[in-house]
Amino acid sequence: MIIRKITLMKMKAVIATDSISLLPLRGRHHPFTRPRAATLSVAITAYTFIFGVILRIVIIFSIFVKNTWFFMKVKENSIRITVGDITRLHVDAIVNAANNTLLGGGGVDGAIHRAAGPGLLEECRTLGGCPTGKSKMTSAYNLPCRKIIHTVGPVWHGGSHDEPELLASCYDTAMKIAEDNFLTSIAFPCISTGVYRYPKREAAVIALETIFKHLDSGAYNGEVIICCFTRQDAEIYEELLETT
Ligand code: APR
């Protein structure tokens, strides 16, 4: 009788275990199923806890990375005024105040072609010129920068021949080329304010308004340098930046 009772108990234990289908017990009576169920639930709890800890670490880390990247992005987006020769700047791209032929000239155009060497003219010959307000990019040859973005500013005729819109378009299209080519440092001369006689202060307002549009929208990510050839030009920009 006693033997029958023990067997019955073991049978119940097996059925109980089998109903949660932990192990294939067909034809075998495993004497340790209850302790194994306990071990299993401890294991599941432990796994759940560890998974939860790992998940929290991943979330915290991703927030940290996102904020750091955002901070760097905000930190990098900047505009700087400098006085000097644009051909000496070690930046991704310098902008050339060219003419419609793109075949060189005086002023900053002449300085860039002289410093870059004959290879620049050869490449410019293949571009077929450039309309006023538009921009085209070439290699930089012997210059320390990586690229040259040639843009053609408007000649000043008193301001009633779309000069402001055309000048803004020079900065706009040059910034767009920089964005499309993932450039993160670009230097502008004071376009149209030399031979083309654009009033310096009006030109500076248009330049800053257009550049800030690209910086604020996040379309451009990097540094913008206004490379003035004279201290007087730089003071116009510095005064405007202080009042914005
Ligand atoms: N680095 C930086 N800025 C310079 C440099 C230089 N090496 N040389 C001149 N500049 C400045 C001038 O002082 C001016 O403020 O560039 C600005 C633009 O003057 P220009 O070069 O005369 O250009 P722009 O007024 O746009 O006239 C373009 O002049 O050189 C020709 O072929 C060019 O026909 C085009 C016309």
PDB file of C-alpha atoms and ligand atoms in Angstrom:
ATOM      1  CA  MET A   1       0.000   0.000   0.000  1.00  0.00           C
ATOM      2  CA  ILE A   2       2.751   2.467   1.037  1.00  0.00           C
ATOM      3  CA  ILE A   3       4.691   1.788  -2.194  1.00  0.00           C
ATOM      4  CA  ARG A   4       1.482   2.460  -4.234  1.00  0.00           C
ATOM      5  CA  LYS A   5       0.994   5.834  -2.350  1.00  0.00           C
ATOM      6  CA  ILE A   6       4.585   7.026  -3.053  1.00  0.00           C
ATOM      7  CA  THR A   7       4.256   6.052  -6.721  1.00  0.00           C
ATOM      8  CA  LEU A   8       0.930   7.953  -6.882  1.00  0.00           C
ATOM      9  CA  MET A   9       2.606  11.078  -5.351  1.00  0.00           C
ATOM     10  CA  LYS A  10       5.474  10.811  -7.827  1.00  0.00           C
ATOM     11  CA  MET A  11       2.920  10.442 -10.683  1.00  0.00           C
ATOM     12  CA  LYS A  12       1.134  13.661  -9.491  1.00  0.00           C
ATOM     13  CA  ALA A  13       4.523  15.489  -9.329  1.00  0.00           C
ATOM     14  CA  VAL A  14       5.348  14.346 -12.863  1.00  0.00           C
ATOM     15  CA  ILE A  15       1.911  15.401 -14.218  1.00  0.00           C
ATOM     16  CA  ALA A  16       2.213  18.808 -12.480  1.00  0.00           C
ATOM     17  CA  THR A  17       5.643  19.341 -14.004  1.00  0.00           C
ATOM     18  CA  ASP A  18       4.589  17.967 -17.352  1.00  0.00           C
ATOM     19  CA  SER A  19       1.587  20.363 -17.484  1.00  0.00           C
ATOM     20  CA  ILE A  20       4.025  23.308 -17.507  1.00  0.00           C
ATOM     21  CA  SER A  21       5.953  21.250 -20.139  1.00  0.00           C
ATOM     22  CA  LEU A  22       9.408  22.063 -18.749  1.00  0.00           C
ATOM     23  CA  LEU A  23      11.115  18.832 -19.698  1.00  0.00           C
ATOM     24  CA  PRO A  24      10.015  15.926 -21.980  1.00  0.00           C
ATOM     25  CA  LEU A  25       9.216  13.392 -19.282  1.00  0.00           C
ATOM     26  CA  ARG A  26       7.637  10.732 -21.506  1.00  0.00           C
ATOM     27  CA  GLY A  27       8.207   7.356 -19.899  1.00  0.00           C
ATOM     28  CA  ARG A  28      10.540   8.792 -17.210  1.00  0.00           C
ATOM     29  CA  HIS A  29       9.666  10.001 -13.726  1.00  0.00           C
ATOM     30  CA  HIS A  30      12.076  12.758 -12.784  1.00  0.00           C
ATOM     31  CA  PRO A  31      12.313  12.876  -8.921  1.00  0.00           C
ATOM     32  CA  PHE A  32      13.536  16.553  -8.853  1.00  0.00           C
ATOM     33  CA  THR A  33      10.918  18.508 -10.910  1.00  0.00           C
ATOM     34  CA  ARG A  34       9.714  20.886  -8.092  1.00  0.00           C
ATOM     35  CA  PRO A  35      13.231  22.219  -7.197  1.00  0.00           C
ATOM     36  CA  ARG A  36      13.977  22.617 -10.989  1.00  0.00           C
ATOM     37  CA  ALA A  37      10.816  24.780 -11.386  1.00  0.00           C
ATOM     38  CA  ALA A  38      12.066  26.972  -8.522  1.00  0.00           C
ATOM     39  CA  THR A  39      15.514  27.299 -10.138  1.00  0.00           C
ATOM     40  CA  LEU A  40      13.900  28.211 -13.382  1.00  0.00           C
ATOM     41  CA  SER A  41      11.775  30.974 -11.923  1.00  0.00           C
ATOM     42  CA  VAL A  42      14.880  32.371 -10.174  1.00  0.00           C
ATOM     43  CA  ALA A  43      16.709  32.254 -13.510  1.00  0.00           C
ATOM     44  CA  ILE A  44      13.863  34.053 -15.294  1.00  0.00           C
ATOM     45  CA  THR A  45      13.779  36.736 -12.585  1.00  0.00           C
ATOM     46  CA  ALA A  46      17.547  37.172 -12.804  1.00  0.00           C
ATOM     47  CA  TYR A  47      17.451  37.418 -16.607  1.00  0.00           C
ATOM     48  CA  THR A  48      14.601  39.952 -16.442  1.00  0.00           C
ATOM     49  CA  PHE A  49      16.530  42.063 -13.939  1.00  0.00           C
ATOM     50  CA  ILE A  50      19.767  41.976 -15.966  1.00  0.00           C
ATOM     51  CA  PHE A  51      17.873  42.799 -19.168  1.00  0.00           C
ATOM     52  CA  GLY A  52      16.232  45.758 -17.425  1.00  0.00           C
ATOM     53  CA  VAL A  53      19.601  47.068 -16.220  1.00  0.00           C
ATOM     54  CA  ILE A  54      21.139  46.733 -19.709  1.00  0.00           C
ATOM     55  CA  LEU A  55      18.142  48.503 -21.267  1.00  0.00           C
ATOM     56  CA  ARG A  56      18.494  51.431 -18.826  1.00  0.00           C
ATOM     57  CA  ILE A  57      22.232  51.700 -19.616  1.00  0.00           C
ATOM     58  CA  VAL A  58      21.532  51.760 -23.376  1.00  0.00           C
ATOM     59  CA  ILE A  59      18.847  54.467 -22.968  1.00  0.00           C
ATOM     60  CA  ILE A  60      21.073  56.660 -20.760  1.00  0.00           C
ATOM     61  CA  PHE A  61      24.017  56.222 -23.147  1.00  0.00           C
ATOM     62  CA  SER A  62      21.960  57.114 -26.215  1.00  0.00           C
ATOM     63  CA  ILE A  63      20.633  60.275 -24.511  1.00  0.00           C
ATOM     64  CA  PHE A  64      24.212  61.217 -23.605  1.00  0.00           C
ATOM     65  CA  VAL A  65      25.465  60.665 -27.174  1.00  0.00           C
ATOM     66  CA  LYS A  66      22.544  62.631 -28.654  1.00  0.00           C
ATOM     67  CA  ASN A  67      23.095  65.603 -26.333  1.00  0.00           C
ATOM     68  CA  THR A  68      26.846  65.591 -26.882  1.00  0.00           C
ATOM     69  CA  TRP A  69      26.395  65.490 -30.641  1.00  0.00           C
ATOM     70  CA  PHE A  70      23.773  68.250 -30.466  1.00  0.00           C
ATOM     71  CA  PHE A  71      26.111  70.342 -28.293  1.00  0.00           C
ATOM     72  CA  MET A  72      28.997  69.800 -30.713  1.00  0.00           C
ATOM     73  CA  LYS A  73      26.692  70.659 -33.625  1.00  0.00           C
ATOM     74  CA  VAL A  74      25.580  73.866 -31.914  1.00  0.00           C
ATOM     75  CA  LYS A  75      29.158  74.643 -30.860  1.00  0.00           C
ATOM     76  CA  GLU A  76      30.518  74.108 -34.414  1.00  0.00           C
ATOM     77  CA  ASN A  77      27.920  76.311 -36.125  1.00  0.00           C
ATOM     78  CA  SER A  78      29.697  79.624 -35.941  1.00  0.00           C
ATOM     79  CA  ILE A  79      30.633  82.703 -37.922  1.00  0.00           C
ATOM     80  CA  ARG A  80      34.026  84.406 -37.596  1.00  0.00           C
ATOM     81  CA  ILE A  81      35.358  87.692 -38.988  1.00  0.00           C
ATOM     82  CA  THR A  82      39.013  87.792 -39.948  1.00  0.00           C
ATOM     83  CA  VAL A  83      41.335  90.215 -41.756  1.00  0.00           C
ATOM     84  CA  GLY A  84      43.784  88.810 -44.269  1.00  0.00           C
ATOM     85  CA  ASP A  85      44.445  87.153 -47.589  1.00  0.00           C
ATOM     86  CA  ILE A  86      41.780  84.528 -48.336  1.00  0.00           C
ATOM     87  CA  THR A  87      44.243  82.513 -50.455  1.00  0.00           C
ATOM     88  CA  ARG A  88      46.155  81.557 -47.294  1.00  0.00           C
ATOM     89  CA  LEU A  89      43.239  80.035 -45.367  1.00  0.00           C
ATOM     90  CA  HIS A  90      43.289  76.340 -44.494  1.00  0.00           C
ATOM     91  CA  VAL A  91      39.567  75.707 -44.862  1.00  0.00           C
ATOM     92  CA  ASP A  92      37.372  73.310 -46.809  1.00  0.00           C
ATOM     93  CA  ALA A  93      36.477  76.008 -49.338  1.00  0.00           C
ATOM     94  CA  ILE A  94      37.184  79.635 -50.136  1.00  0.00           C
ATOM     95  CA  VAL A  95      34.716  81.639 -52.196  1.00  0.00           C
ATOM     96  CA  ASN A  96      35.975  83.612 -55.178  1.00  0.00           C
ATOM     97  CA  ALA A  97      34.347  86.896 -56.249  1.00  0.00           C
ATOM     98  CA  ALA A  98      34.614  86.065 -59.928  1.00  0.00           C
ATOM     99  CA  ASN A  99      33.134  87.441 -63.156  1.00  0.00           C
ATOM    100  CA  ASN A 100      30.802  85.710 -65.600  1.00  0.00           C
ATOM    101  CA  THR A 101      33.623  84.187 -67.662  1.00  0.00           C
ATOM    102  CA  LEU A 102      35.245  82.524 -64.630  1.00  0.00           C
ATOM    103  CA  LEU A 103      38.536  83.069 -66.463  1.00  0.00           C
ATOM    104  CA  GLY A 104      40.155  85.278 -63.807  1.00  0.00           C
ATOM    105  CA  GLY A 105      40.566  88.996 -63.383  1.00  0.00           C
ATOM    106  CA  GLY A 106      41.768  91.441 -60.761  1.00  0.00           C
ATOM    107  CA  GLY A 107      41.025  91.763 -57.034  1.00  0.00           C
ATOM    108  CA  VAL A 108      40.440  88.557 -55.094  1.00  0.00           C
ATOM    109  CA  ASP A 109      39.779  86.698 -58.362  1.00  0.00           C
ATOM    110  CA  GLY A 110      43.251  87.535 -59.601  1.00  0.00           C
ATOM    111  CA  ALA A 111      44.840  86.677 -56.249  1.00  0.00           C
ATOM    112  CA  ILE A 112      43.145  83.264 -56.186  1.00  0.00           C
ATOM    113  CA  HIS A 113      44.121  82.395 -59.755  1.00  0.00           C
ATOM    114  CA  ARG A 114      47.716  83.457 -59.157  1.00  0.00           C
ATOM    115  CA  ALA A 115      48.022  81.422 -55.971  1.00  0.00           C
ATOM    116  CA  ALA A 116      46.195  78.371 -57.336  1.00  0.00           C
ATOM    117  CA  GLY A 117      48.268  78.131 -60.480  1.00  0.00           C
ATOM    118  CA  PRO A 118      47.418  77.352 -64.138  1.00  0.00           C
ATOM    119  CA  GLY A 119      45.442  74.237 -63.322  1.00  0.00           C
ATOM    120  CA  LEU A 120      42.598  76.381 -61.996  1.00  0.00           C
ATOM    121  CA  LEU A 121      42.208  78.295 -65.253  1.00  0.00           C
ATOM    122  CA  GLU A 122      42.236  75.039 -67.204  1.00  0.00           C
ATOM    123  CA  GLU A 123      39.362  73.682 -65.104  1.00  0.00           C
ATOM    124  CA  CYS A 124      37.455  76.978 -65.254  1.00  0.00           C
ATOM    125  CA  ARG A 125      37.630  76.834 -69.036  1.00  0.00           C
ATOM    126  CA  THR A 126      35.535  73.656 -68.890  1.00  0.00           C
ATOM    127  CA  LEU A 127      32.742  75.278 -66.840  1.00  0.00           C
ATOM    128  CA  GLY A 128      31.230  77.461 -69.557  1.00  0.00           C
ATOM    129  CA  GLY A 129      31.088  80.572 -67.400  1.00  0.00           C
ATOM    130  CA  CYS A 130      28.640  81.375 -64.571  1.00  0.00           C
ATOM    131  CA  PRO A 131      25.543  83.625 -64.445  1.00  0.00           C
ATOM    132  CA  THR A 132      25.432  86.502 -61.924  1.00  0.00           C
ATOM    133  CA  GLY A 133      24.157  85.278 -58.554  1.00  0.00           C
ATOM    134  CA  LYS A 134      25.145  81.666 -59.213  1.00  0.00           C
ATOM    135  CA  SER A 135      28.103  79.590 -57.965  1.00  0.00           C
ATOM    136  CA  LYS A 136      30.293  76.779 -59.302  1.00  0.00           C
ATOM    137  CA  MET A 137      32.956  74.718 -57.496  1.00  0.00           C
ATOM    138  CA  THR A 138      36.415  73.671 -58.645  1.00  0.00           C
ATOM    139  CA  SER A 139      39.485  72.094 -57.114  1.00  0.00           C
ATOM    140  CA  ALA A 140      41.921  74.378 -55.299  1.00  0.00           C
ATOM    141  CA  TYR A 141      45.222  73.205 -56.875  1.00  0.00           C
ATOM    142  CA  ASN A 142      48.180  74.948 -55.114  1.00  0.00           C
ATOM    143  CA  LEU A 143      45.994  76.652 -52.503  1.00  0.00           C
ATOM    144  CA  PRO A 144      45.915  75.340 -48.876  1.00  0.00           C
ATOM    145  CA  CYS A 145      42.109  75.022 -48.990  1.00  0.00           C
ATOM    146  CA  ARG A 146      40.371  71.981 -50.516  1.00  0.00           C
ATOM    147  CA  LYS A 147      37.921  73.620 -52.916  1.00  0.00           C
ATOM    148  CA  ILE A 148      37.134  76.982 -54.534  1.00  0.00           C
ATOM    149  CA  ILE A 149      33.528  78.085 -54.945  1.00  0.00           C
ATOM    150  CA  HIS A 150      33.355  80.713 -57.666  1.00  0.00           C
ATOM    151  CA  THR A 151      30.420  83.091 -57.481  1.00  0.00           C
ATOM    152  CA  VAL A 152      29.578  86.122 -59.576  1.00  0.00           C
ATOM    153  CA  GLY A 153      28.320  89.135 -57.684  1.00  0.00           C
ATOM    154  CA  PRO A 154      26.193  91.927 -59.168  1.00  0.00           C
ATOM    155  CA  VAL A 155      27.706  95.199 -60.348  1.00  0.00           C
ATOM    156  CA  TRP A 156      26.202  98.074 -58.313  1.00  0.00           C
ATOM    157  CA  HIS A 157      23.914 100.243 -60.434  1.00  0.00           C
ATOM    158  CA  GLY A 158      22.178 102.087 -57.653  1.00  0.00           C
ATOM    159  CA  GLY A 159      20.202  99.168 -56.221  1.00  0.00           C
ATOM    160  CA  SER A 160      17.286  99.074 -58.646  1.00  0.00           C
ATOM    161  CA  HIS A 161      18.564  96.247 -60.836  1.00  0.00           C
ATOM    162  CA  ASP A 162      17.994  93.330 -58.447  1.00  0.00           C
ATOM    163  CA  GLU A 163      21.442  93.879 -56.926  1.00  0.00           C
ATOM    164  CA  PRO A 164      20.334  92.862 -53.355  1.00  0.00           C
ATOM    165  CA  GLU A 165      18.632  89.668 -54.586  1.00  0.00           C
ATOM    166  CA  LEU A 166      21.582  88.739 -56.809  1.00  0.00           C
ATOM    167  CA  LEU A 167      24.116  89.338 -54.032  1.00  0.00           C
ATOM    168  CA  ALA A 168      22.038  87.278 -51.583  1.00  0.00           C
ATOM    169  CA  SER A 169      21.895  84.538 -54.196  1.00  0.00           C
ATOM    170  CA  CYS A 170      25.722  84.470 -54.345  1.00  0.00           C
ATOM    171  CA  TYR A 171      25.918  83.643 -50.612  1.00  0.00           C
ATOM    172  CA  ASP A 172      22.912  81.322 -50.838  1.00  0.00           C
ATOM    173  CA  THR A 173      24.185  79.208 -53.748  1.00  0.00           C
ATOM    174  CA  ALA A 174      27.716  79.056 -52.327  1.00  0.00           C
ATOM    175  CA  MET A 175      26.387  77.842 -48.943  1.00  0.00           C
ATOM    176  CA  LYS A 176      24.187  75.303 -50.736  1.00  0.00           C
ATOM    177  CA  ILE A 177      27.213  73.860 -52.575  1.00  0.00           C
ATOM    178  CA  ALA A 178      29.040  73.627 -49.226  1.00  0.00           C
ATOM    179  CA  GLU A 179      26.075  71.786 -47.677  1.00  0.00           C
ATOM    180  CA  ASP A 180      25.691  69.418 -50.613  1.00  0.00           C
ATOM    181  CA  ASN A 181      29.389  68.534 -50.399  1.00  0.00           C
ATOM    182  CA  PHE A 182      29.447  68.237 -46.580  1.00  0.00           C
ATOM    183  CA  LEU A 183      32.012  71.004 -46.246  1.00  0.00           C
ATOM    184  CA  THR A 184      32.349  72.247 -42.647  1.00  0.00           C
ATOM    185  CA  SER A 185      34.453  75.391 -43.123  1.00  0.00           C
ATOM    186  CA  ILE A 186      33.938  78.037 -45.771  1.00  0.00           C
ATOM    187  CA  ALA A 187      35.494  81.508 -46.179  1.00  0.00           C
ATOM    188  CA  PHE A 188      33.849  84.397 -48.037  1.00  0.00           C
ATOM    189  CA  PRO A 189      35.462  87.598 -49.284  1.00  0.00           C
ATOM    190  CA  CYS A 190      33.300  90.758 -49.309  1.00  0.00           C
ATOM    191  CA  ILE A 191      31.680  89.925 -52.629  1.00  0.00           C
ATOM    192  CA  SER A 192      30.967  92.783 -55.085  1.00  0.00           C
ATOM    193  CA  THR A 193      32.372  95.481 -52.765  1.00  0.00           C
ATOM    194  CA  GLY A 194      35.551  96.075 -54.790  1.00  0.00           C
ATOM    195  CA  VAL A 195      35.547  96.587 -58.566  1.00  0.00           C
ATOM    196  CA  TYR A 196      31.748  96.057 -58.621  1.00  0.00           C
ATOM    197  CA  ARG A 197      31.292  98.965 -56.190  1.00  0.00           C
ATOM    198  CA  TYR A 198      28.518  97.519 -53.993  1.00  0.00           C
ATOM    199  CA  PRO A 199      28.145  99.684 -50.849  1.00  0.00           C
ATOM    200  CA  LYS A 200      30.070  97.816 -48.148  1.00  0.00           C
ATOM    201  CA  ARG A 201      27.586  98.045 -45.296  1.00  0.00           C
ATOM    202  CA  GLU A 202      24.546  97.101 -47.407  1.00  0.00           C
ATOM    203  CA  ALA A 203      26.526  94.163 -48.798  1.00  0.00           C
ATOM    204  CA  ALA A 204      27.536  93.062 -45.285  1.00  0.00           C
ATOM    205  CA  VAL A 205      23.899  93.085 -44.087  1.00  0.00           C
ATOM    206  CA  ILE A 206      22.884  90.867 -47.016  1.00  0.00           C
ATOM    207  CA  ALA A 207      25.844  88.547 -46.456  1.00  0.00           C
ATOM    208  CA  LEU A 208      25.108  88.045 -42.743  1.00  0.00           C
ATOM    209  CA  GLU A 209      21.338  87.655 -43.213  1.00  0.00           C
ATOM    210  CA  THR A 210      21.840  84.962 -45.857  1.00  0.00           C
ATOM    211  CA  ILE A 211      24.565  83.089 -43.961  1.00  0.00           C
ATOM    212  CA  PHE A 212      22.561  83.071 -40.717  1.00  0.00           C
ATOM    213  CA  LYS A 213      19.597  81.614 -42.610  1.00  0.00           C
ATOM    214  CA  HIS A 214      21.727  78.548 -43.404  1.00  0.00           C
ATOM    215  CA  LEU A 215      23.251  78.323 -39.919  1.00  0.00           C
ATOM    216  CA  ASP A 216      19.950  78.713 -38.066  1.00  0.00           C
ATOM    217  CA  SER A 217      18.104  76.202 -40.227  1.00  0.00           C
ATOM    218  CA  GLY A 218      20.780  73.599 -39.508  1.00  0.00           C
ATOM    219  CA  ALA A 219      21.233  73.048 -43.234  1.00  0.00           C
ATOM    220  CA  TYR A 220      24.881  73.985 -42.832  1.00  0.00           C
ATOM    221  CA  ASN A 221      26.944  72.444 -40.034  1.00  0.00           C
ATOM    222  CA  GLY A 222      30.332  74.087 -39.504  1.00  0.00           C
ATOM    223  CA  GLU A 223      32.232  77.363 -39.468  1.00  0.00           C
ATOM    224  CA  VAL A 224      31.721  80.354 -41.765  1.00  0.00           C
ATOM    225  CA  ILE A 225      34.561  82.876 -42.056  1.00  0.00           C
ATOM    226  CA  ILE A 226      34.178  86.373 -43.508  1.00  0.00           C
ATOM    227  CA  CYS A 227      37.702  87.119 -44.741  1.00  0.00           C
ATOM    228  CA  CYS A 228      38.032  90.906 -45.028  1.00  0.00           C
ATOM    229  CA  PHE A 229      41.006  92.394 -46.828  1.00  0.00           C
ATOM    230  CA  THR A 230      40.976  95.545 -44.692  1.00  0.00           C
ATOM    231  CA  ARG A 231      40.320  96.332 -41.030  1.00  0.00           C
ATOM    232  CA  GLN A 232      37.629  98.843 -42.078  1.00  0.00           C
ATOM    233  CA  ASP A 233      35.652  96.074 -43.781  1.00  0.00           C
ATOM    234  CA  ALA A 234      35.997  93.866 -40.699  1.00  0.00           C
ATOM    235  CA  GLU A 235      34.717  96.650 -38.421  1.00  0.00           C
ATOM    236  CA  ILE A 236      31.513  96.879 -40.470  1.00  0.00           C
ATOM    237  CA  TYR A 237      30.839  93.160 -39.906  1.00  0.00           C
ATOM    238  CA  GLU A 238      31.848  93.252 -36.216  1.00  0.00           C
ATOM    239  CA  GLU A 239      29.510  96.185 -35.554  1.00  0.00           C
ATOM    240  CA  LEU A 240      26.626  94.411 -37.333  1.00  0.00           C
ATOM    241  CA  LEU A 241      27.263  91.187 -35.403  1.00  0.00           C
ATOM    242  CA  GLU A 242      27.237  93.074 -32.097  1.00  0.00           C
ATOM    243  CA  THR A 243      23.824  94.551 -32.897  1.00  0.00           C
ATOM    244  CA  THR A 244      22.217  91.251 -34.038  1.00  0.00           C
TER     245      THR A 244
HETATM  246  N1  APR B   1      41.741  88.145 -49.867  1.00  0.00           N
HETATM  247  C1  APR B   1      40.557  88.568 -49.369  1.00  0.00           C
HETATM  248  N2  APR B   1      39.842  89.578 -49.876  1.00  0.00           N
HETATM  249  C2  APR B   1      40.374  90.223 -50.951  1.00  0.00           C
HETATM  250  C3  APR B   1      41.607  89.851 -51.541  1.00  0.00           C
HETATM  251  C4  APR B   1      42.292  88.767 -50.939  1.00  0.00           C
HETATM  252  N3  APR B   1      43.477  88.335 -51.421  1.00  0.00           N
HETATM  253  N4  APR B   1      41.843  90.679 -52.582  1.00  0.00           N
HETATM  254  C5  APR B   1      40.808  91.544 -52.643  1.00  0.00           C
HETATM  255  N5  APR B   1      39.931  91.278 -51.656  1.00  0.00           N
HETATM  256  C6  APR B   1      38.671  91.934 -51.336  1.00  0.00           C
HETATM  257  C7  APR B   1      38.506  93.349 -51.775  1.00  0.00           C
HETATM  258  O1  APR B   1      39.170  94.221 -50.873  1.00  0.00           O
HETATM  259  C8  APR B   1      36.987  93.471 -51.701  1.00  0.00           C
HETATM  260  O2  APR B   1      36.599  93.766 -50.365  1.00  0.00           O
HETATM  261  O3  APR B   1      37.639  91.228 -51.994  1.00  0.00           O
HETATM  262  C9  APR B   1      36.488  92.071 -52.062  1.00  0.00           C
HETATM  263  C10 APR B   1      35.880  91.951 -53.453  1.00  0.00           C
HETATM  264  O4  APR B   1      36.570  92.831 -54.344  1.00  0.00           O
HETATM  265  P1  APR B   1      36.910  92.339 -55.836  1.00  0.00           P
HETATM  266  O5  APR B   1      37.922  91.329 -55.814  1.00  0.00           O
HETATM  267  O6  APR B   1      37.173  93.599 -56.652  1.00  0.00           O
HETATM  268  O7  APR B   1      35.562  91.651 -56.355  1.00  0.00           O
HETATM  269  P2  APR B   1      34.185  92.288 -56.823  1.00  0.00           P
HETATM  270  O8  APR B   1      33.966  93.650 -56.290  1.00  0.00           O
HETATM  271  O9  APR B   1      33.192  91.240 -56.559  1.00  0.00           O
HETATM  272  O10 APR B   1      34.403  92.464 -58.400  1.00  0.00           O
HETATM  273  C11 APR B   1      34.552  91.302 -59.155  1.00  0.00           C
HETATM  274  O11 APR B   1      36.568  92.074 -60.053  1.00  0.00           O
HETATM  275  O12 APR B   1      38.520  90.963 -59.854  1.00  0.00           O
HETATM  276  C12 APR B   1      37.502  91.193 -60.707  1.00  0.00           C
HETATM  277  O13 APR B   1      37.352  89.222 -62.060  1.00  0.00           O
HETATM  278  C13 APR B   1      36.746  89.953 -60.995  1.00  0.00           C
HETATM  279  O14 APR B   1      35.439  90.943 -62.686  1.00  0.00           O
HETATM  280  C14 APR B   1      35.414  90.499 -61.337  1.00  0.00           C
HETATM  281  C15 APR B   1      35.269  91.685 -60.418  1.00  0.00           C
END
